[in-house]
Amino acid sequence: MGYTVLQFGEGNFIRAFFDWMLQKIGEKAGVKHSVFLVQPLPEGRVDDIVKQGEYHVLLRGYRDGEYRESLDTVTVIAGGANPFTPEGRQAMIEAALSPELRIITSNTTEAGIFFENRAEPHNYPSFLAEMLQKRAAKGLPPLFILPLELIENNGKNLRECLEKYGKLWNYGGVFFDYLESCTFYDTLVDRIVPGFPRKESGEIFRRIGREDFHVTAGELFHLFVLQGDRSILEVLPFHKAGLNVVLTDDRLAFFRNRKVRILNGVHTASTPVALLAGVEYVKDFVEDERFTAMLSSLVHDEIVPAFSDDSDAHKYGDDVLERFRNPALEHAFRSIALNSIAKSNTRLRPTLEDYFRLFGKLPSVLTGCIAAMTDLYDCDGVKDLPGGPMELSDFRQLKGRSLVEMTDSLFPGLDPDLRTALLGRLGELRPGK
């Protein structure tokens, strides 16, 4: 049997999320899939994963108040290649021409979907454009295309890149007709996947019966939202495998905003408060009595009311705080702090703006977190913290170190009234800065 799925990306997340789902679909719904991995960067581990033949996914967390665990074997990876070598590129093209191929998926980070004016394929969208052009020329069946990158309108953005490469390389009408026949989905993925459980690897290897350096650990919770045609269920019957998948016509934006504002927003807002207090891990922060009321108020009094003050959003907020308590997830605030400046504008700004617009005042807890963020960056690029010094990798993105300049760097172009109110309150919280 040829390959049914061509997948760009071999990282921990996509293997513990999408490939794990394919395994469950095979086991519970009887629909077997065979995956060909494509390495999206010149350096990677596709060869090692393919050579090993299988890997394991360790999932742990709370469900209905009870702590549970599963260790699953994933066997869907059947081949792979590094397309940055001549032989790897040829193997990728041959896999793309499998008559059985039905699905393209990817997880190439937020920076993986982009167009660049170059004469030869060089990145994920350009490699995909080349493959689709060759499928079109052979009259092969159209595909379902499911990008998992955490960017808004990921399917639409990918298709636009493909169209640009088609025009750049003069692929012609057959290519564009084929693009039109393919089904693109905008998607949202939600599962915390820290990756290889290094501290527990010896115990896990004993349970497995051998070493598996591709084992990846994550939480039990998972959510996959797809916006588009329901025909995907004929190929990927998620519902028959008991998977938490939502197929929607027009509500992806709701699910995306909910995740970004609540899950990602609480992470980013908590980071400076925790680090300045000497708390290094998310679980410890959520369970610290000093911050319990603060977190509850941040979620239920500020983030949710500014977004969609309904029972589902509040329940998701409670679920997020429960997920953060997971003792198996060593989620370090120092890792979350990477790219804090960009993350603040994406994850915190919508709540800040909508709360001010709806209620005519600042969200007090969130404003305190923003004040802590300016304190974290009030240094020479290395912050002395209770848990040890921390180098702020995006420190140079700040315009300067004054409170006004830091605020304008975190939230450029704020509404004047909101900016005035925010700077005034930050000045009260950090007098003299």
CSV table of C-alpha atoms in Angstrom, one decimal:
chain,number,residue,atom,x,y,z
A,1,MET,CA,0.0,0.0,0.0
A,2,GLY,CA,1.2,3.5,-0.8
A,3,TYR,CA,1.3,6.4,1.6
A,4,THR,CA,-2.1,8.0,2.6
A,5,VAL,CA,-0.6,10.9,4.5
A,6,LEU,CA,2.3,13.2,3.6
A,7,GLN,CA,3.4,15.1,6.7
A,8,PHE,CA,5.7,18.1,6.9
A,9,GLY,CA,7.3,18.1,10.3
A,10,GLU,CA,8.5,15.4,12.7
A,11,GLY,CA,8.5,17.3,16.0
A,12,ASN,CA,7.1,16.3,19.3
A,13,PHE,CA,3.7,18.0,19.0
A,14,ILE,CA,2.5,16.7,15.7
A,15,ARG,CA,3.6,13.1,16.6
A,16,ALA,CA,1.8,13.3,20.0
A,17,PHE,CA,-1.3,14.9,18.4
A,18,PHE,CA,-2.0,14.2,14.8
A,19,ASP,CA,-0.1,10.9,14.4
A,20,TRP,CA,-1.5,9.7,17.7
A,21,MET,CA,-5.0,10.5,16.3
A,22,LEU,CA,-4.2,8.5,13.2
A,23,GLN,CA,-3.2,5.6,15.4
A,24,LYS,CA,-6.5,5.8,17.3
A,25,ILE,CA,-8.5,6.0,14.1
A,26,GLY,CA,-6.8,2.8,13.0
A,27,GLU,CA,-7.4,1.0,16.2
A,28,LYS,CA,-10.9,2.1,17.0
A,29,ALA,CA,-12.4,2.9,13.6
A,30,GLY,CA,-10.5,0.4,11.5
A,31,VAL,CA,-9.3,3.0,9.0
A,32,LYS,CA,-5.6,2.5,8.6
A,33,HIS,CA,-3.2,5.3,7.5
A,34,SER,CA,0.4,5.3,6.4
A,35,VAL,CA,2.5,8.4,6.9
A,36,PHE,CA,5.5,9.7,5.0
A,37,LEU,CA,7.4,12.3,7.0
A,38,VAL,CA,9.1,15.2,5.3
A,39,GLN,CA,11.7,17.1,7.2
A,40,PRO,CA,10.9,20.9,6.9
A,41,LEU,CA,14.5,22.0,7.8
A,42,PRO,CA,17.9,20.7,6.6
A,43,GLU,CA,18.6,19.4,10.1
A,44,GLY,CA,16.1,17.0,11.7
A,45,ARG,CA,15.5,13.4,12.9
A,46,VAL,CA,13.2,12.0,10.2
A,47,ASP,CA,15.7,9.2,9.3
A,48,ASP,CA,16.0,8.1,12.9
A,49,ILE,CA,12.2,8.0,13.5
A,50,VAL,CA,11.6,6.0,10.3
A,51,LYS,CA,14.5,3.6,11.1
A,52,GLN,CA,13.0,3.0,14.6
A,53,GLY,CA,9.6,2.2,13.0
A,54,GLU,CA,7.5,3.1,16.0
A,55,TYR,CA,7.5,5.4,19.0
A,56,HIS,CA,5.5,5.9,22.1
A,57,VAL,CA,3.2,8.7,23.4
A,58,LEU,CA,2.9,9.1,27.2
A,59,LEU,CA,-0.2,11.1,28.2
A,60,ARG,CA,-1.0,12.1,31.7
A,61,GLY,CA,-3.4,14.5,33.4
A,62,TYR,CA,-6.7,15.1,35.2
A,63,ARG,CA,-10.0,14.0,33.7
A,64,ASP,CA,-13.2,14.6,35.6
A,65,GLY,CA,-11.1,15.4,38.7
A,66,GLU,CA,-9.2,12.0,38.5
A,67,TYR,CA,-5.5,11.7,37.6
A,68,ARG,CA,-5.0,9.3,34.7
A,69,GLU,CA,-2.2,8.0,32.4
A,70,SER,CA,-1.8,6.2,29.2
A,71,LEU,CA,1.2,4.9,27.2
A,72,ASP,CA,0.4,4.3,23.5
A,73,THR,CA,2.5,2.8,20.8
A,74,VAL,CA,2.3,4.7,17.4
A,75,THR,CA,3.1,2.7,14.3
A,76,VAL,CA,1.7,4.9,11.5
A,77,ILE,CA,5.1,6.3,10.3
A,78,ALA,CA,6.1,4.3,7.3
A,79,GLY,CA,8.6,6.4,5.5
A,80,GLY,CA,10.3,9.8,5.3
A,81,ALA,CA,12.9,12.0,3.7
A,82,ASN,CA,15.0,15.1,4.0
A,83,PRO,CA,14.1,17.1,0.9
A,84,PHE,CA,17.2,19.3,1.2
A,85,THR,CA,19.2,16.4,-0.3
A,86,PRO,CA,18.8,15.3,-4.0
A,87,GLU,CA,17.8,11.7,-3.0
A,88,GLY,CA,15.5,13.0,-0.3
A,89,ARG,CA,13.7,15.4,-2.6
A,90,GLN,CA,13.2,12.6,-5.1
A,91,ALA,CA,11.8,10.3,-2.4
A,92,MET,CA,9.4,13.0,-1.3
A,93,ILE,CA,8.1,13.5,-4.8
A,94,GLU,CA,7.6,9.8,-5.3
A,95,ALA,CA,5.6,9.7,-2.0
A,96,ALA,CA,3.6,12.6,-3.2
A,97,LEU,CA,2.6,10.7,-6.3
A,98,SER,CA,1.2,7.8,-4.4
A,99,PRO,CA,-2.3,7.2,-5.9
A,100,GLU,CA,-3.5,6.3,-2.3
A,101,LEU,CA,-2.4,9.7,-0.9
A,102,ARG,CA,-5.3,11.6,0.6
A,103,ILE,CA,-4.0,14.0,3.2
A,104,ILE,CA,-1.3,16.7,3.5
A,105,THR,CA,-0.6,17.9,7.1
A,106,SER,CA,2.1,20.0,8.6
A,107,ASN,CA,3.5,21.5,11.8
A,108,THR,CA,6.4,23.7,10.8
A,109,THR,CA,6.1,26.4,13.5
A,110,GLU,CA,4.5,29.8,13.1
A,111,ALA,CA,7.4,30.8,10.8
A,112,GLY,CA,7.0,27.8,8.4
A,113,ILE,CA,4.3,29.1,6.1
A,114,PHE,CA,5.8,31.9,4.0
A,115,PHE,CA,6.4,32.9,0.4
A,116,GLU,CA,9.9,33.9,-0.8
A,117,ASN,CA,10.7,34.8,-4.4
A,118,ARG,CA,13.2,32.1,-5.3
A,119,ALA,CA,13.8,30.0,-8.4
A,120,GLU,CA,13.8,26.6,-6.7
A,121,PRO,CA,11.7,25.0,-3.9
A,122,HIS,CA,13.2,25.8,-0.6
A,123,ASN,CA,10.5,25.6,2.2
A,124,TYR,CA,7.3,23.8,3.1
A,125,PRO,CA,4.9,25.8,0.8
A,126,SER,CA,7.3,25.7,-2.2
A,127,PHE,CA,8.0,22.0,-1.8
A,128,LEU,CA,4.2,21.4,-1.6
A,129,ALA,CA,3.6,23.5,-4.7
A,130,GLU,CA,6.0,21.5,-6.7
A,131,MET,CA,4.4,18.2,-5.5
A,132,LEU,CA,0.9,19.4,-6.2
A,133,GLN,CA,1.9,20.5,-9.7
A,134,LYS,CA,3.3,17.0,-10.4
A,135,ARG,CA,0.1,15.4,-9.1
A,136,ALA,CA,-2.0,17.7,-11.2
A,137,ALA,CA,0.0,16.8,-14.3
A,138,LYS,CA,-0.6,13.1,-13.7
A,139,GLY,CA,-4.3,13.6,-13.1
A,140,LEU,CA,-4.1,12.1,-9.5
A,141,PRO,CA,-7.0,12.6,-7.1
A,142,PRO,CA,-7.2,15.9,-5.1
A,143,LEU,CA,-6.2,16.1,-1.5
A,144,PHE,CA,-7.4,17.2,1.9
A,145,ILE,CA,-4.9,19.8,3.2
A,146,LEU,CA,-4.7,20.3,7.0
A,147,PRO,CA,-2.0,22.6,8.3
A,148,LEU,CA,-1.5,22.6,12.1
A,149,GLU,CA,0.6,25.7,12.4
A,150,LEU,CA,-0.5,28.1,15.2
A,151,ILE,CA,-1.3,31.0,12.9
A,152,GLU,CA,-4.7,32.5,12.1
A,153,ASN,CA,-6.3,31.3,8.9
A,154,ASN,CA,-3.5,28.8,8.4
A,155,GLY,CA,-5.2,26.9,5.5
A,156,LYS,CA,-6.0,30.1,3.7
A,157,ASN,CA,-2.4,31.5,4.2
A,158,LEU,CA,-0.9,28.2,2.9
A,159,ARG,CA,-3.2,28.3,-0.2
A,160,GLU,CA,-2.2,31.9,-0.9
A,161,CYS,CA,1.5,30.8,-0.8
A,162,LEU,CA,0.9,28.0,-3.1
A,163,GLU,CA,-0.9,30.3,-5.6
A,164,LYS,CA,2.1,32.7,-5.4
A,165,TYR,CA,4.6,29.9,-6.2
A,166,GLY,CA,2.3,28.7,-9.0
A,167,LYS,CA,2.4,32.1,-10.6
A,168,LEU,CA,6.1,32.6,-10.0
A,169,TRP,CA,7.0,29.3,-11.7
A,170,ASN,CA,4.4,29.6,-14.4
A,171,TYR,CA,2.6,26.3,-13.5
A,172,GLY,CA,-0.4,27.1,-15.6
A,173,GLY,CA,-4.1,26.3,-15.5
A,174,VAL,CA,-3.8,22.6,-14.7
A,175,PHE,CA,-2.1,23.5,-11.4
A,176,PHE,CA,-4.6,26.1,-10.4
A,177,ASP,CA,-7.5,23.8,-11.3
A,178,TYR,CA,-6.0,21.2,-9.1
A,179,LEU,CA,-5.6,23.6,-6.2
A,180,GLU,CA,-9.3,24.4,-6.6
A,181,SER,CA,-10.2,20.8,-6.4
A,182,CYS,CA,-8.2,20.3,-3.2
A,183,THR,CA,-9.9,20.9,0.2
A,184,PHE,CA,-8.1,23.3,2.5
A,185,TYR,CA,-8.9,23.6,6.2
A,186,ASP,CA,-8.2,26.3,8.7
A,187,THR,CA,-7.4,24.5,11.9
A,188,LEU,CA,-6.8,25.0,15.6
A,189,VAL,CA,-4.9,22.5,17.8
A,190,ASP,CA,-4.8,22.3,21.6
A,191,ARG,CA,-2.7,20.0,23.6
A,192,ILE,CA,0.3,20.7,25.9
A,193,VAL,CA,3.2,18.6,24.7
A,194,PRO,CA,6.5,19.2,26.7
A,195,GLY,CA,8.2,16.5,24.6
A,196,PHE,CA,10.8,13.9,25.6
A,197,PRO,CA,10.4,13.1,29.4
A,198,ARG,CA,14.1,13.2,30.1
A,199,LYS,CA,14.0,12.9,33.9
A,200,GLU,CA,11.7,9.8,33.7
A,201,SER,CA,13.2,8.2,30.6
A,202,GLY,CA,14.8,5.3,32.4
A,203,GLU,CA,11.5,4.3,34.1
A,204,ILE,CA,9.6,4.7,30.8
A,205,PHE,CA,12.2,2.6,28.9
A,206,ARG,CA,11.7,-0.2,31.4
A,207,ARG,CA,8.0,0.0,30.9
A,208,ILE,CA,8.3,-0.2,27.2
A,209,GLY,CA,11.0,-2.9,27.3
A,210,ARG,CA,13.6,-1.0,25.3
A,211,GLU,CA,15.0,2.5,24.7
A,212,ASP,CA,12.9,4.9,22.7
A,213,PHE,CA,14.5,8.3,22.4
A,214,HIS,CA,11.5,9.5,20.3
A,215,VAL,CA,9.0,8.9,23.1
A,216,THR,CA,7.0,12.1,23.7
A,217,ALA,CA,5.0,13.2,26.7
A,218,GLY,CA,1.9,15.3,26.7
A,219,GLU,CA,-1.4,15.9,28.5
A,220,LEU,CA,-4.5,13.8,28.2
A,221,PHE,CA,-6.6,16.8,27.0
A,222,HIS,CA,-6.7,17.4,23.3
A,223,LEU,CA,-8.9,19.5,21.0
A,224,PHE,CA,-8.8,19.7,17.2
A,225,VAL,CA,-11.0,22.2,15.5
A,226,LEU,CA,-11.3,22.2,11.7
A,227,GLN,CA,-13.2,24.7,9.6
A,228,GLY,CA,-14.4,23.4,6.3
A,229,ASP,CA,-16.2,20.7,4.4
A,230,ARG,CA,-17.4,17.6,6.4
A,231,SER,CA,-16.2,15.2,3.7
A,232,ILE,CA,-12.9,14.9,5.6
A,233,LEU,CA,-14.7,12.5,8.0
A,234,GLU,CA,-14.9,9.9,5.2
A,235,VAL,CA,-11.0,9.7,5.3
A,236,LEU,CA,-10.5,10.6,9.0
A,237,PRO,CA,-13.5,9.4,11.0
A,238,PHE,CA,-12.5,11.2,14.2
A,239,HIS,CA,-15.9,10.7,15.7
A,240,LYS,CA,-15.7,6.9,15.4
A,241,ALA,CA,-12.4,6.9,17.4
A,242,GLY,CA,-13.8,9.0,20.3
A,243,LEU,CA,-11.5,11.9,19.6
A,244,ASN,CA,-12.2,15.5,20.7
A,245,VAL,CA,-12.6,17.0,17.2
A,246,VAL,CA,-14.9,19.8,16.2
A,247,LEU,CA,-15.8,20.3,12.6
A,248,THR,CA,-17.4,23.7,12.0
A,249,ASP,CA,-18.5,26.0,9.2
A,250,ASP,CA,-17.7,29.3,10.8
A,251,ARG,CA,-16.8,29.1,14.5
A,252,LEU,CA,-13.1,28.5,14.3
A,253,ALA,CA,-12.4,32.1,15.3
A,254,PHE,CA,-14.3,31.6,18.5
A,255,PHE,CA,-12.3,28.5,19.5
A,256,ARG,CA,-9.0,30.2,18.5
A,257,ASN,CA,-9.7,33.3,20.5
A,258,ARG,CA,-10.8,31.3,23.4
A,259,LYS,CA,-7.5,29.3,23.5
A,260,VAL,CA,-5.2,32.2,22.8
A,261,ARG,CA,-6.8,34.5,25.3
A,262,ILE,CA,-7.3,32.0,28.1
A,263,LEU,CA,-4.7,29.2,27.9
A,264,ASN,CA,-1.9,31.2,26.2
A,265,GLY,CA,-3.0,34.5,27.8
A,266,VAL,CA,-2.8,33.1,31.3
A,267,HIS,CA,0.6,31.6,30.6
A,268,THR,CA,2.0,34.9,29.3
A,269,ALA,CA,0.4,37.0,32.0
A,270,SER,CA,1.6,34.7,34.8
A,271,THR,CA,5.2,34.4,33.6
A,272,PRO,CA,6.6,37.7,35.0
A,273,VAL,CA,4.6,37.5,38.2
A,274,ALA,CA,5.9,33.9,38.8
A,275,LEU,CA,9.5,34.5,37.9
A,276,LEU,CA,9.7,37.7,40.0
A,277,ALA,CA,8.3,35.6,43.0
A,278,GLY,CA,10.8,32.8,42.5
A,279,VAL,CA,8.3,30.3,41.1
A,280,GLU,CA,9.8,28.5,38.1
A,281,TYR,CA,7.0,26.1,37.0
A,282,VAL,CA,3.4,26.5,36.0
A,283,LYS,CA,2.1,23.7,38.2
A,284,ASP,CA,3.7,25.2,41.3
A,285,PHE,CA,2.3,28.7,40.5
A,286,VAL,CA,-1.3,27.4,40.0
A,287,GLU,CA,-1.1,25.6,43.3
A,288,ASP,CA,0.5,28.4,45.3
A,289,GLU,CA,-2.1,29.9,47.6
A,290,ARG,CA,-0.6,33.4,47.1
A,291,PHE,CA,-1.8,33.4,43.5
A,292,THR,CA,-5.0,31.2,43.5
A,293,ALA,CA,-7.4,34.1,43.8
A,294,MET,CA,-5.5,36.1,41.3
A,295,LEU,CA,-5.6,33.4,38.6
A,296,SER,CA,-9.3,32.8,39.1
A,297,SER,CA,-10.1,36.5,38.9
A,298,LEU,CA,-7.9,36.9,35.8
A,299,VAL,CA,-9.8,34.1,34.0
A,300,HIS,CA,-13.4,34.6,35.2
A,301,ASP,CA,-13.5,38.3,35.9
A,302,GLU,CA,-11.4,39.7,33.1
A,303,ILE,CA,-10.4,37.4,30.2
A,304,VAL,CA,-13.8,35.6,29.8
A,305,PRO,CA,-16.0,38.6,30.2
A,306,ALA,CA,-14.0,40.6,27.7
A,307,PHE,CA,-14.3,37.7,25.2
A,308,SER,CA,-17.5,35.8,25.6
A,309,ASP,CA,-19.1,35.6,29.0
A,310,ASP,CA,-20.9,32.3,28.6
A,311,SER,CA,-20.8,29.0,30.4
A,312,ASP,CA,-18.7,27.2,27.8
A,313,ALA,CA,-15.9,29.8,28.0
A,314,HIS,CA,-15.9,29.8,31.9
A,315,LYS,CA,-15.8,25.9,31.8
A,316,TYR,CA,-12.8,26.0,29.4
A,317,GLY,CA,-11.2,28.5,31.8
A,318,ASP,CA,-11.6,26.0,34.7
A,319,ASP,CA,-10.3,23.2,32.5
A,320,VAL,CA,-7.2,25.2,31.7
A,321,LEU,CA,-6.4,25.8,35.3
A,322,GLU,CA,-6.9,22.1,36.0
A,323,ARG,CA,-4.6,21.3,33.1
A,324,PHE,CA,-2.0,23.6,34.5
A,325,ARG,CA,-2.0,21.6,37.7
A,326,ASN,CA,-0.8,18.5,35.9
A,327,PRO,CA,2.2,17.2,37.8
A,328,ALA,CA,3.6,15.4,34.8
A,329,LEU,CA,4.0,18.6,32.8
A,330,GLU,CA,7.2,20.4,33.8
A,331,HIS,CA,6.2,23.6,32.0
A,332,ALA,CA,9.0,26.1,32.8
A,333,PHE,CA,8.1,29.8,32.9
A,334,ARG,CA,11.6,30.5,31.5
A,335,SER,CA,10.6,28.7,28.3
A,336,ILE,CA,7.2,30.4,28.2
A,337,ALA,CA,9.0,33.8,28.6
A,338,LEU,CA,10.7,33.4,25.2
A,339,ASN,CA,9.4,36.0,22.7
A,340,SER,CA,7.3,37.6,25.5
A,341,ILE,CA,7.1,40.9,23.7
A,342,ALA,CA,5.4,39.4,20.6
A,343,LYS,CA,3.3,37.1,22.8
A,344,SER,CA,2.0,39.9,24.9
A,345,ASN,CA,0.7,41.8,21.9
A,346,THR,CA,-1.0,38.7,20.6
A,347,ARG,CA,-2.3,37.1,23.8
A,348,LEU,CA,-2.9,39.9,26.2
A,349,ARG,CA,-3.8,42.9,24.1
A,350,PRO,CA,-7.2,41.6,22.9
A,351,THR,CA,-8.3,41.2,26.6
A,352,LEU,CA,-6.9,44.6,27.5
A,353,GLU,CA,-8.6,46.4,24.7
A,354,ASP,CA,-12.0,44.6,24.8
A,355,TYR,CA,-12.3,44.9,28.6
A,356,PHE,CA,-11.6,48.7,28.5
A,357,ARG,CA,-14.0,49.1,25.6
A,358,LEU,CA,-16.8,47.1,27.3
A,359,PHE,CA,-16.4,48.3,30.9
A,360,GLY,CA,-14.7,51.6,30.6
A,361,LYS,CA,-11.9,50.7,33.0
A,362,LEU,CA,-8.7,48.6,33.1
A,363,PRO,CA,-8.7,44.9,34.0
A,364,SER,CA,-6.9,45.2,37.4
A,365,VAL,CA,-5.3,41.8,37.5
A,366,LEU,CA,-4.0,41.9,34.0
A,367,THR,CA,-2.7,45.4,34.4
A,368,GLY,CA,-0.8,44.1,37.5
A,369,CYS,CA,0.7,41.4,35.3
A,370,ILE,CA,1.7,43.9,32.7
A,371,ALA,CA,3.4,46.0,35.4
A,372,ALA,CA,5.3,42.8,36.4
A,373,MET,CA,6.3,42.4,32.7
A,374,THR,CA,7.9,45.9,32.7
A,375,ASP,CA,9.7,45.0,35.9
A,376,LEU,CA,11.0,41.8,34.4
A,377,TYR,CA,12.5,43.8,31.4
A,378,ASP,CA,13.8,46.7,33.6
A,379,CYS,CA,17.4,45.5,33.4
A,380,ASP,CA,20.4,45.4,31.1
A,381,GLY,CA,19.2,42.2,29.3
A,382,VAL,CA,19.9,39.8,32.2
A,383,LYS,CA,17.5,39.8,35.1
A,384,ASP,CA,18.5,38.7,38.5
A,385,LEU,CA,15.7,36.5,39.8
A,386,PRO,CA,15.2,34.5,42.9
A,387,GLY,CA,15.6,31.3,40.9
A,388,GLY,CA,18.8,32.6,39.3
A,389,PRO,CA,19.7,35.1,36.6
A,390,MET,CA,17.8,35.0,33.3
A,391,GLU,CA,18.8,36.3,29.9
A,392,LEU,CA,15.9,38.0,28.1
A,393,SER,CA,16.4,36.9,24.6
A,394,ASP,CA,14.1,39.6,23.1
A,395,PHE,CA,15.3,42.4,25.3
A,396,ARG,CA,16.7,44.3,22.3
A,397,GLN,CA,13.2,44.5,20.8
A,398,LEU,CA,12.3,47.1,23.4
A,399,LYS,CA,12.6,50.7,22.3
A,400,GLY,CA,14.2,51.6,25.7
A,401,ARG,CA,13.9,51.0,29.4
A,402,SER,CA,11.5,53.7,30.5
A,403,LEU,CA,8.0,52.6,31.6
A,404,VAL,CA,6.5,54.5,28.6
A,405,GLU,CA,8.9,53.0,26.1
A,406,MET,CA,8.5,49.4,27.4
A,407,THR,CA,4.7,49.8,27.3
A,408,ASP,CA,4.7,51.1,23.8
A,409,SER,CA,7.0,48.2,22.8
A,410,LEU,CA,4.6,45.6,24.3
A,411,PHE,CA,1.4,47.2,22.9
A,412,PRO,CA,2.2,49.5,20.0
A,413,GLY,CA,-0.4,51.8,18.7
A,414,LEU,CA,-2.9,51.5,21.5
A,415,ASP,CA,-6.1,53.7,21.5
A,416,PRO,CA,-5.0,57.0,23.1
A,417,ASP,CA,-7.5,56.8,25.9
A,418,LEU,CA,-6.5,53.3,26.8
A,419,ARG,CA,-2.8,54.1,26.6
A,420,THR,CA,-3.2,57.1,28.9
A,421,ALA,CA,-5.2,55.0,31.4
A,422,LEU,CA,-2.7,52.1,31.2
A,423,LEU,CA,0.4,54.3,31.6
A,424,GLY,CA,-1.2,56.1,34.5
A,425,ARG,CA,-2.0,52.9,36.4
A,426,LEU,CA,1.4,51.4,35.6
A,427,GLY,CA,3.0,54.6,37.0
A,428,GLU,CA,1.1,54.0,40.2
A,429,LEU,CA,2.2,50.4,40.4
A,430,ARG,CA,5.8,51.2,39.6
A,431,PRO,CA,6.3,54.7,40.9
A,432,GLY,CA,9.5,56.4,39.8
A,433,LYS,CA,9.9,54.3,36.6
